[in-house]
Every structure is written in C-alpha cells, then in structure tokens.
Amino acid sequence: MSNSTADELPPIESSEFPLTTAQVGMTAFLCSEAAFFSTLVVAYLIYLGEDQSGPTPAESLSLTRAVINSAFLLGSSGTIMLAMNARKANSLSGFSIWMFLTITLGVLFLVGTAYEWEELIYKDGLTIGRNLFGTTFYTLIGFHAFHVTVGLILLTIITCLERAGRISPDAEAPELVSWYWHFVDAVWIVIFGVVYWMGT
C-alpha cells in the first residue's frame, strides 16, 4: 500500500536559481547604486525652489541641449545591446563596431556635459557654491558623469581584451558591463525628468 502511494507522488522538480553568482553580485551592486542616486535626486528635489537668489534652473538650463545630450547616451544603450548580440553570434567584427559606437556616443555625452558646465559657469555664473541649485545640480550631474566615465573605461578594457582573444566566449564580464551601462542610462532618464524637464 505504501509503495503504491509513493509511486503516485509527483516528481520533485529541481529549482535552479536563474542568476549566476556574478550576476547576483552585479545586481546587488546596482541596487546600492540606485539607492545612492535616489538620495541625490531626493536632495535635489527638497532644495529645488528654495534659493533666494539666481540663477534658477529655468534661467540657466537648456532643454534642447539636454535632449541632444540624452540622445547620445540613450542611443548607446541600443548600440551596446547590438554589441552583445554580435558577441553571442561569435562576430568579433560586429562586436567591435558596436562597442566602438557605444564608446563614441558615451564620449559625446561627456563632451556635451562639459560644454554645458562651461556655459553655466562662465556665462551664467552658476558655480557649485553659488546657491542651493548649483550645489545639488553639480553634485547630481557630477556623480552621474563620473559613473559614465567609469563605464567608458570598462567598455574600452572589455573591447580591447575581447579583440585580443583574452576573454573566453563563456565569460560574463561583457554582459555584466553592459548591465552597468544600461543602469547609467536609466539613471540619466530620471535625472532628465527631474532636473531638465521639471526645471525648465
């Protein structure tokens, strides 16, 4: 009787965690980064409109310039996705071309940020110590630009190692770096909405 009951039990399905150890580590890191940027965004919103003197966001920020700069960064999310697809297809040339475009778009974004800062500092007189807007703006945008810079360095290293044949086809590093890059782009979407869309 007992043998018959045991035979009728459904088979135990093995549950396999969908992420590797490296992917879990990267996910945890990105969550901590999201908390960090959330703090900066909340601080920006708290002090927005509290200044007694200008320049204000509406007086100094350019929505058109921000849209153009955003196009560079968000476009790079598409090119790095194509680079990862090319890598999965074992196309080194395709991977290299799309990664080069990704890096170029990232550099153009940083150039646009530098141009914006030059205009704000020398034309509008907005420095980090000028008022609360200047302090929170340069802190938030500065940390994001720093993360973009780190991403560009990682993308360049990954591209060089891949072209040199130093990365195995099963290596997760290129995919994890692409996660980081998509995260940087997602943070920028929030910054664009809060700083540029609301501010202007």
C-alpha positions as a LaTeX table, in Angstrom:
\begin{tabular}{lrrr}
\hline
Residue & $x$ (\AA) & $y$ (\AA) & $z$ (\AA) \\
\hline
Met1 & 0.00 & 0.00 & 0.00 \\
Ser2 & 2.76 & 2.42 & 0.99 \\
Asn3 & 4.75 & 1.62 & $-2.13$ \\
Ser4 & 1.72 & 2.39 & $-4.29$ \\
Thr5 & 1.22 & 5.82 & $-2.61$ \\
Ala6 & 4.86 & 6.72 & $-3.08$ \\
Asp7 & 4.64 & 5.82 & $-6.75$ \\
Glu8 & 1.74 & 8.26 & $-7.22$ \\
Leu9 & 3.63 & 11.28 & $-5.81$ \\
Pro10 & 4.62 & 13.86 & $-8.44$ \\
Pro11 & 8.31 & 14.03 & $-9.23$ \\
Ile12 & 10.28 & 16.66 & $-7.34$ \\
Glu13 & 11.33 & 19.40 & $-9.74$ \\
Ser14 & 14.78 & 20.82 & $-9.23$ \\
Ser15 & 14.60 & 24.59 & $-8.76$ \\
Glu16 & 17.55 & 26.31 & $-10.40$ \\
Phe17 & 18.29 & 29.93 & $-9.49$ \\
Pro18 & 18.18 & 31.97 & $-12.70$ \\
Leu19 & 21.21 & 34.15 & $-11.91$ \\
Thr20 & 24.84 & 33.20 & $-11.58$ \\
Thr21 & 26.96 & 34.33 & $-8.65$ \\
Ala22 & 28.49 & 37.13 & $-10.71$ \\
Gln23 & 25.06 & 38.31 & $-11.84$ \\
Val24 & 23.80 & 38.34 & $-8.25$ \\
Gly25 & 26.84 & 40.39 & $-7.25$ \\
Met26 & 26.27 & 42.88 & $-10.05$ \\
Thr27 & 22.56 & 43.12 & $-9.21$ \\
Ala28 & 23.38 & 43.88 & $-5.57$ \\
Phe29 & 25.91 & 46.49 & $-6.65$ \\
Leu30 & 23.43 & 48.19 & $-8.98$ \\
Cys31 & 20.79 & 48.20 & $-6.22$ \\
Ser32 & 23.23 & 50.01 & $-3.93$ \\
Glu33 & 23.97 & 52.48 & $-6.72$ \\
Ala34 & 20.25 & 53.04 & $-7.25$ \\
Ala35 & 19.90 & 53.87 & $-3.54$ \\
Phe36 & 22.83 & 56.29 & $-3.81$ \\
Phe37 & 21.36 & 58.16 & $-6.78$ \\
Ser38 & 17.90 & 58.14 & $-5.17$ \\
Thr39 & 19.40 & 60.05 & $-2.24$ \\
Leu40 & 20.91 & 62.64 & $-4.56$ \\
Val41 & 17.67 & 63.06 & $-6.51$ \\
Val42 & 15.62 & 63.46 & $-3.33$ \\
Ala43 & 18.10 & 66.06 & $-2.04$ \\
Tyr44 & 17.80 & 67.95 & $-5.34$ \\
Leu45 & 14.01 & 67.93 & $-5.12$ \\
Ile46 & 13.99 & 69.03 & $-1.46$ \\
Tyr47 & 16.08 & 72.12 & $-2.18$ \\
Leu48 & 14.52 & 72.91 & $-5.56$ \\
Gly49 & 12.96 & 76.38 & $-5.46$ \\
Glu50 & 14.45 & 77.21 & $-2.03$ \\
Asp51 & 17.03 & 79.66 & $-3.39$ \\
Gln52 & 16.74 & 83.34 & $-2.56$ \\
Ser53 & 18.98 & 84.28 & $-5.47$ \\
Gly54 & 19.55 & 83.03 & $-9.01$ \\
Pro55 & 20.33 & 81.67 & $-11.39$ \\
Thr56 & 17.43 & 79.25 & $-11.25$ \\
Pro57 & 17.04 & 76.09 & $-13.36$ \\
Ala58 & 14.61 & 77.87 & $-15.69$ \\
Glu59 & 17.10 & 80.71 & $-16.18$ \\
Ser60 & 20.16 & 78.59 & $-16.87$ \\
Leu61 & 19.28 & 75.12 & $-18.16$ \\
Ser62 & 18.59 & 74.36 & $-21.83$ \\
Leu63 & 16.05 & 71.63 & $-22.54$ \\
Thr64 & 17.15 & 71.42 & $-26.19$ \\
Arg65 & 20.76 & 70.88 & $-25.20$ \\
Ala66 & 19.68 & 68.24 & $-22.67$ \\
Val67 & 17.61 & 66.40 & $-25.30$ \\
Ile68 & 20.56 & 66.26 & $-27.70$ \\
Asn69 & 22.87 & 65.06 & $-24.96$ \\
Ser70 & 20.31 & 62.47 & $-23.88$ \\
Ala71 & 20.09 & 61.15 & $-27.43$ \\
Phe72 & 23.82 & 60.35 & $-27.33$ \\
Leu73 & 23.57 & 58.38 & $-24.09$ \\
Leu74 & 20.29 & 56.60 & $-24.74$ \\
Gly75 & 21.44 & 55.72 & $-28.25$ \\
Ser76 & 24.44 & 54.00 & $-26.69$ \\
Ser77 & 22.10 & 51.60 & $-24.89$ \\
Gly78 & 20.91 & 50.40 & $-28.30$ \\
Thr79 & 24.42 & 50.01 & $-29.68$ \\
Ile80 & 25.71 & 48.06 & $-26.68$ \\
Met81 & 22.72 & 45.73 & $-26.96$ \\
Leu82 & 23.69 & 45.11 & $-30.60$ \\
Ala83 & 27.28 & 44.54 & $-29.48$ \\
Met84 & 26.16 & 41.85 & $-27.03$ \\
Asn85 & 24.04 & 40.22 & $-29.76$ \\
Ala86 & 27.06 & 40.21 & $-32.09$ \\
Arg87 & 29.19 & 38.59 & $-29.36$ \\
Lys88 & 26.60 & 35.85 & $-28.86$ \\
Ala89 & 26.74 & 35.27 & $-32.63$ \\
Asn90 & 30.57 & 34.96 & $-32.39$ \\
Ser91 & 31.02 & 38.03 & $-34.59$ \\
Leu92 & 34.14 & 39.79 & $-33.34$ \\
Ser93 & 33.95 & 42.48 & $-36.02$ \\
Gly94 & 30.29 & 43.21 & $-35.24$ \\
Phe95 & 31.05 & 43.32 & $-31.53$ \\
Ser96 & 33.96 & 45.70 & $-32.08$ \\
Ile97 & 31.99 & 48.06 & $-34.34$ \\
Trp98 & 29.02 & 48.36 & $-31.98$ \\
Met99 & 31.24 & 48.76 & $-28.94$ \\
Phe100 & 33.21 & 51.50 & $-30.72$ \\
Leu101 & 29.94 & 53.30 & $-31.47$ \\
Thr102 & 28.85 & 52.87 & $-27.85$ \\
Ile103 & 32.09 & 54.36 & $-26.57$ \\
Thr104 & 31.87 & 57.21 & $-29.10$ \\
Leu105 & 28.33 & 58.09 & $-28.04$ \\
Gly106 & 29.37 & 57.98 & $-24.38$ \\
Val107 & 32.28 & 60.33 & $-25.08$ \\
Leu108 & 29.95 & 62.70 & $-26.96$ \\
Phe109 & 27.67 & 62.72 & $-23.93$ \\
Leu110 & 30.57 & 63.70 & $-21.67$ \\
Val111 & 31.65 & 66.40 & $-24.14$ \\
Gly112 & 28.10 & 67.75 & $-24.10$ \\
Thr113 & 28.12 & 67.75 & $-20.30$ \\
Ala114 & 31.45 & 69.59 & $-20.22$ \\
Tyr115 & 30.12 & 72.17 & $-22.71$ \\
Glu116 & 27.01 & 72.66 & $-20.57$ \\
Trp117 & 29.10 & 73.19 & $-17.44$ \\
Glu118 & 31.33 & 75.71 & $-19.23$ \\
Glu119 & 28.26 & 77.69 & $-20.30$ \\
Leu120 & 26.74 & 77.55 & $-16.82$ \\
Ile121 & 29.94 & 78.59 & $-15.04$ \\
Tyr122 & 31.31 & 81.27 & $-17.35$ \\
Lys123 & 28.12 & 82.60 & $-18.93$ \\
Asp124 & 25.50 & 82.24 & $-16.19$ \\
Gly125 & 27.85 & 82.38 & $-13.20$ \\
Leu126 & 26.40 & 79.17 & $-11.75$ \\
Thr127 & 29.09 & 77.53 & $-9.63$ \\
Ile128 & 28.72 & 74.75 & $-7.06$ \\
Gly129 & 28.80 & 77.32 & $-4.24$ \\
Arg130 & 26.57 & 79.95 & $-5.86$ \\
Asn131 & 23.28 & 78.69 & $-4.41$ \\
Leu132 & 21.43 & 75.51 & $-3.44$ \\
Phe133 & 20.55 & 74.77 & $-7.06$ \\
Gly134 & 24.21 & 74.94 & $-8.04$ \\
Thr135 & 25.26 & 72.68 & $-5.18$ \\
Thr136 & 22.67 & 69.95 & $-5.79$ \\
Phe137 & 22.89 & 70.23 & $-9.60$ \\
Tyr138 & 26.66 & 69.82 & $-9.86$ \\
Thr139 & 26.66 & 67.04 & $-7.24$ \\
Leu140 & 23.99 & 65.02 & $-9.02$ \\
Ile141 & 25.23 & 65.59 & $-12.58$ \\
Gly142 & 28.86 & 65.27 & $-11.50$ \\
Phe143 & 28.40 & 61.86 & $-9.90$ \\
His144 & 26.49 & 60.65 & $-12.96$ \\
Ala145 & 29.26 & 61.90 & $-15.26$ \\
Phe146 & 31.77 & 60.07 & $-13.05$ \\
His147 & 29.80 & 56.84 & $-13.47$ \\
Val148 & 29.69 & 57.35 & $-17.24$ \\
Thr149 & 33.45 & 57.83 & $-17.22$ \\
Val150 & 33.95 & 54.59 & $-15.26$ \\
Gly151 & 31.64 & 52.84 & $-17.72$ \\
Leu152 & 33.64 & 54.09 & $-20.69$ \\
Ile153 & 36.87 & 52.83 & $-19.14$ \\
Leu154 & 35.30 & 49.40 & $-18.56$ \\
Leu155 & 33.88 & 49.29 & $-22.10$ \\
Thr156 & 37.28 & 50.15 & $-23.56$ \\
Ile157 & 39.05 & 47.47 & $-21.49$ \\
Ile158 & 36.44 & 44.83 & $-22.40$ \\
Thr159 & 36.68 & 45.70 & $-26.09$ \\
Cys160 & 40.48 & 45.51 & $-26.11$ \\
Leu161 & 40.53 & 42.20 & $-24.20$ \\
Glu162 & 37.88 & 40.72 & $-26.47$ \\
Arg163 & 39.76 & 41.72 & $-29.61$ \\
Ala164 & 42.96 & 40.30 & $-28.14$ \\
Gly165 & 41.25 & 36.98 & $-27.51$ \\
Arg166 & 41.77 & 37.29 & $-23.75$ \\
Ile167 & 38.11 & 36.70 & $-22.89$ \\
Ser168 & 36.53 & 33.28 & $-23.28$ \\
Pro169 & 33.19 & 33.02 & $-25.11$ \\
Asp170 & 31.51 & 31.95 & $-21.85$ \\
Ala171 & 32.85 & 34.88 & $-19.83$ \\
Glu172 & 30.19 & 37.02 & $-18.17$ \\
Ala173 & 32.20 & 40.22 & $-17.89$ \\
Pro174 & 30.99 & 41.83 & $-21.17$ \\
Glu175 & 27.35 & 41.15 & $-20.31$ \\
Leu176 & 27.76 & 42.49 & $-16.75$ \\
Val177 & 29.44 & 45.66 & $-18.02$ \\
Ser178 & 26.51 & 46.12 & $-20.40$ \\
Trp179 & 24.17 & 45.88 & $-17.37$ \\
Tyr180 & 26.15 & 48.68 & $-15.72$ \\
Trp181 & 25.89 & 50.78 & $-18.88$ \\
His182 & 22.12 & 50.28 & $-19.12$ \\
Phe183 & 21.86 & 51.28 & $-15.45$ \\
Val184 & 23.78 & 54.52 & $-16.08$ \\
Asp185 & 21.38 & 55.27 & $-18.94$ \\
Ala186 & 18.33 & 54.53 & $-16.76$ \\
Val187 & 19.62 & 56.90 & $-14.07$ \\
Trp188 & 20.00 & 59.60 & $-16.71$ \\
Ile189 & 16.34 & 59.22 & $-17.72$ \\
Val190 & 15.36 & 60.01 & $-14.12$ \\
Ile191 & 17.80 & 62.93 & $-13.98$ \\
Phe192 & 16.50 & 64.31 & $-17.27$ \\
Gly193 & 12.92 & 64.22 & $-16.00$ \\
Val194 & 13.67 & 65.72 & $-12.59$ \\
Val195 & 16.34 & 68.28 & $-13.46$ \\
Tyr196 & 15.71 & 69.33 & $-17.04$ \\
Trp197 & 12.04 & 68.58 & $-17.76$ \\
Met198 & 10.70 & 69.83 & $-14.43$ \\
Gly199 & 13.28 & 72.60 & $-14.15$ \\
Thr200 & 12.70 & 74.24 & $-17.48$ \\
\hline
\end{tabular}
